[in-house]
Amino acid sequence: MIRSTNALLMGALLIAATCTFGQSRPGEKGRIVASRTAIQDSKEDPAAVERGGKLFAAQCGRCHGNSAKGLDSGPNLIYSLLVLRDEKGEGIAPVLRSGRPDRGMPKPDLTETQISDIVAWLHAQTYAADHRTTYAWLDVV
């Protein structure tokens, strides 16, 4: 009896966590962002991260979700090898400059500064994902 109760409780908690902390969808307020600690520890410029988050949501959120965790139309970028292996935008920037038309990603209209800001934001997000205690959950409910 106790085992089945514990199993039900764990299942309910897992479902609740999945629903509450799942991917942001365009138009939703909820967004997972890197906390100040994650931004500081990731060594990214806080102002660039702030600007990059807004740009990402406006330019990329429709396909990748506002938290970059992917939607049906675009992959999860937080665990993307391209993003994880990126150093100073060397991998991400070319994609943001040209798009990936072969994969359905149009060329975004971004300046070099905007690309650098999005790169900084993505780096802060991947850092936060790898160091989960640095997450800041905003407007979840």
Short mmCIF file of C-alpha atoms in Angstrom, two decimals:
data_model
loop_
_atom_site.label_atom_id
_atom_site.label_comp_id
_atom_site.label_asym_id
_atom_site.label_seq_id
_atom_site.Cartn_x
_atom_site.Cartn_y
_atom_site.Cartn_z
CA MET A 1 0.00 0.00 0.00
CA ILE A 2 2.74 2.45 0.95
CA ARG A 3 4.75 1.56 -2.17
CA SER A 4 1.80 2.16 -4.50
CA THR A 5 1.01 5.44 -2.74
CA ASN A 6 4.63 6.55 -3.12
CA ALA A 7 4.62 5.54 -6.79
CA LEU A 8 1.41 7.49 -7.40
CA LEU A 9 2.80 10.51 -5.59
CA MET A 10 6.04 10.40 -7.59
CA GLY A 11 4.08 10.04 -10.83
CA ALA A 12 1.88 13.01 -9.97
CA LEU A 13 4.93 15.12 -9.09
CA LEU A 14 6.60 14.16 -12.36
CA ILE A 15 3.51 15.11 -14.36
CA ALA A 16 3.15 18.39 -12.46
CA ALA A 17 6.82 19.25 -12.98
CA THR A 18 6.58 18.46 -16.67
CA CYS A 19 3.50 20.62 -17.10
CA THR A 20 4.79 23.47 -14.96
CA PHE A 21 8.41 23.58 -16.08
CA GLY A 22 8.00 22.48 -19.69
CA GLN A 23 8.83 24.43 -22.78
CA SER A 24 7.58 27.93 -23.23
CA ARG A 25 5.25 28.33 -26.16
CA PRO A 26 5.02 31.53 -28.17
CA GLY A 27 2.54 33.88 -26.60
CA GLU A 28 2.99 32.43 -23.11
CA LYS A 29 4.37 34.55 -20.34
CA GLY A 30 6.39 31.72 -18.79
CA ARG A 31 10.04 31.71 -19.69
CA ILE A 32 13.02 30.02 -18.14
CA VAL A 33 15.92 32.42 -17.93
CA ALA A 34 19.40 32.24 -16.58
CA SER A 35 19.69 33.77 -13.14
CA ARG A 36 22.18 36.49 -12.29
CA THR A 37 24.43 33.79 -10.84
CA ALA A 38 24.33 31.78 -14.07
CA ILE A 39 25.06 34.87 -16.15
CA GLN A 40 27.94 35.87 -13.89
CA ASP A 41 29.37 32.35 -13.78
CA SER A 42 28.98 31.91 -17.54
CA LYS A 43 31.23 34.96 -18.00
CA GLU A 44 28.74 36.55 -20.42
CA ASP A 45 28.00 40.28 -20.40
CA PRO A 46 24.73 40.73 -18.47
CA ALA A 47 23.55 43.54 -20.78
CA ALA A 48 24.23 41.39 -23.86
CA VAL A 49 22.35 38.48 -22.29
CA GLU A 50 19.38 40.73 -21.55
CA ARG A 51 19.28 42.10 -25.09
CA GLY A 52 19.89 38.64 -26.56
CA GLY A 53 16.97 37.11 -24.67
CA LYS A 54 14.58 39.70 -26.04
CA LEU A 55 15.97 39.30 -29.56
CA PHE A 56 15.82 35.52 -29.33
CA ALA A 57 12.17 35.57 -28.26
CA ALA A 58 11.29 37.99 -31.07
CA GLN A 59 13.37 36.42 -33.85
CA CYS A 60 13.66 32.74 -32.91
CA GLY A 61 11.01 32.00 -30.28
CA ARG A 62 8.29 31.17 -32.80
CA CYS A 63 10.19 28.07 -33.91
CA HIS A 64 12.53 27.27 -31.00
CA GLY A 65 10.34 28.45 -28.10
CA ASN A 66 11.11 31.48 -25.97
CA SER A 67 13.34 29.36 -23.72
CA ALA A 68 15.18 27.78 -26.71
CA LYS A 69 13.99 24.35 -25.62
CA GLY A 70 12.46 23.65 -29.01
CA LEU A 71 9.01 23.32 -30.48
CA ASP A 72 7.58 21.15 -33.23
CA SER A 73 8.97 23.58 -35.82
CA GLY A 74 12.48 24.02 -34.37
CA PRO A 75 14.92 21.93 -32.32
CA ASN A 76 15.99 22.36 -28.72
CA LEU A 77 19.01 24.66 -28.80
CA ILE A 78 19.94 24.31 -25.14
CA TYR A 79 21.22 20.77 -25.76
CA SER A 80 22.24 21.33 -29.38
CA LEU A 81 25.80 20.18 -30.03
CA LEU A 82 26.33 23.25 -32.21
CA VAL A 83 25.46 25.51 -29.28
CA LEU A 84 27.21 23.41 -26.63
CA ARG A 85 30.45 23.28 -28.62
CA ASP A 86 30.31 26.94 -29.60
CA GLU A 87 33.22 29.19 -28.67
CA LYS A 88 32.61 32.94 -28.95
CA GLY A 89 29.94 32.49 -31.60
CA GLU A 90 32.13 30.60 -34.08
CA GLY A 91 29.45 27.98 -34.63
CA ILE A 92 26.24 29.87 -33.88
CA ALA A 93 26.98 33.13 -35.72
CA PRO A 94 27.22 31.59 -39.22
CA VAL A 95 23.81 29.99 -38.72
CA LEU A 96 22.35 33.31 -37.55
CA ARG A 97 23.92 35.09 -40.52
CA SER A 98 22.71 32.69 -43.20
CA GLY A 99 19.93 30.60 -41.69
CA ARG A 100 19.56 26.96 -42.61
CA PRO A 101 17.24 26.98 -45.63
CA ASP A 102 17.82 23.26 -46.19
CA ARG A 103 16.27 22.65 -42.74
CA GLY A 104 13.53 25.25 -43.02
CA MET A 105 15.29 28.01 -41.06
CA PRO A 106 15.10 31.32 -42.90
CA LYS A 107 17.92 33.82 -42.80
CA PRO A 108 17.21 36.16 -39.89
CA ASP A 109 17.75 39.87 -40.44
CA LEU A 110 20.25 40.55 -37.64
CA THR A 111 23.22 42.84 -37.17
CA GLU A 112 26.55 41.50 -35.89
CA THR A 113 25.84 43.07 -32.49
CA GLN A 114 22.44 41.37 -32.34
CA ILE A 115 24.03 38.05 -33.28
CA SER A 116 26.60 38.48 -30.49
CA ASP A 117 23.80 39.24 -28.02
CA ILE A 118 21.85 36.11 -29.00
CA VAL A 119 25.05 34.05 -28.70
CA ALA A 120 25.63 35.47 -25.20
CA TRP A 121 22.04 34.63 -24.22
CA LEU A 122 22.31 31.08 -25.57
CA HIS A 123 25.59 30.55 -23.71
CA ALA A 124 24.01 31.75 -20.46
CA GLN A 125 21.05 29.42 -21.03
CA THR A 126 23.25 26.38 -21.66
CA TYR A 127 25.31 27.26 -18.59
CA ALA A 128 22.15 27.51 -16.50
CA ALA A 129 20.89 24.17 -17.85
CA ASP A 130 24.17 22.52 -16.90
CA HIS A 131 24.08 24.15 -13.45
CA ARG A 132 20.42 23.72 -12.60
CA THR A 133 20.64 25.51 -9.26
CA THR A 134 21.23 28.73 -11.20
CA TYR A 135 17.83 28.66 -12.94
CA ALA A 136 15.43 31.48 -12.28
CA TRP A 137 11.80 30.50 -12.96
CA LEU A 138 9.70 33.48 -13.98
CA ASP A 139 5.92 33.73 -14.48
CA VAL A 140 5.58 29.95 -14.33
CA VAL A 141 2.01 29.82 -13.17
#
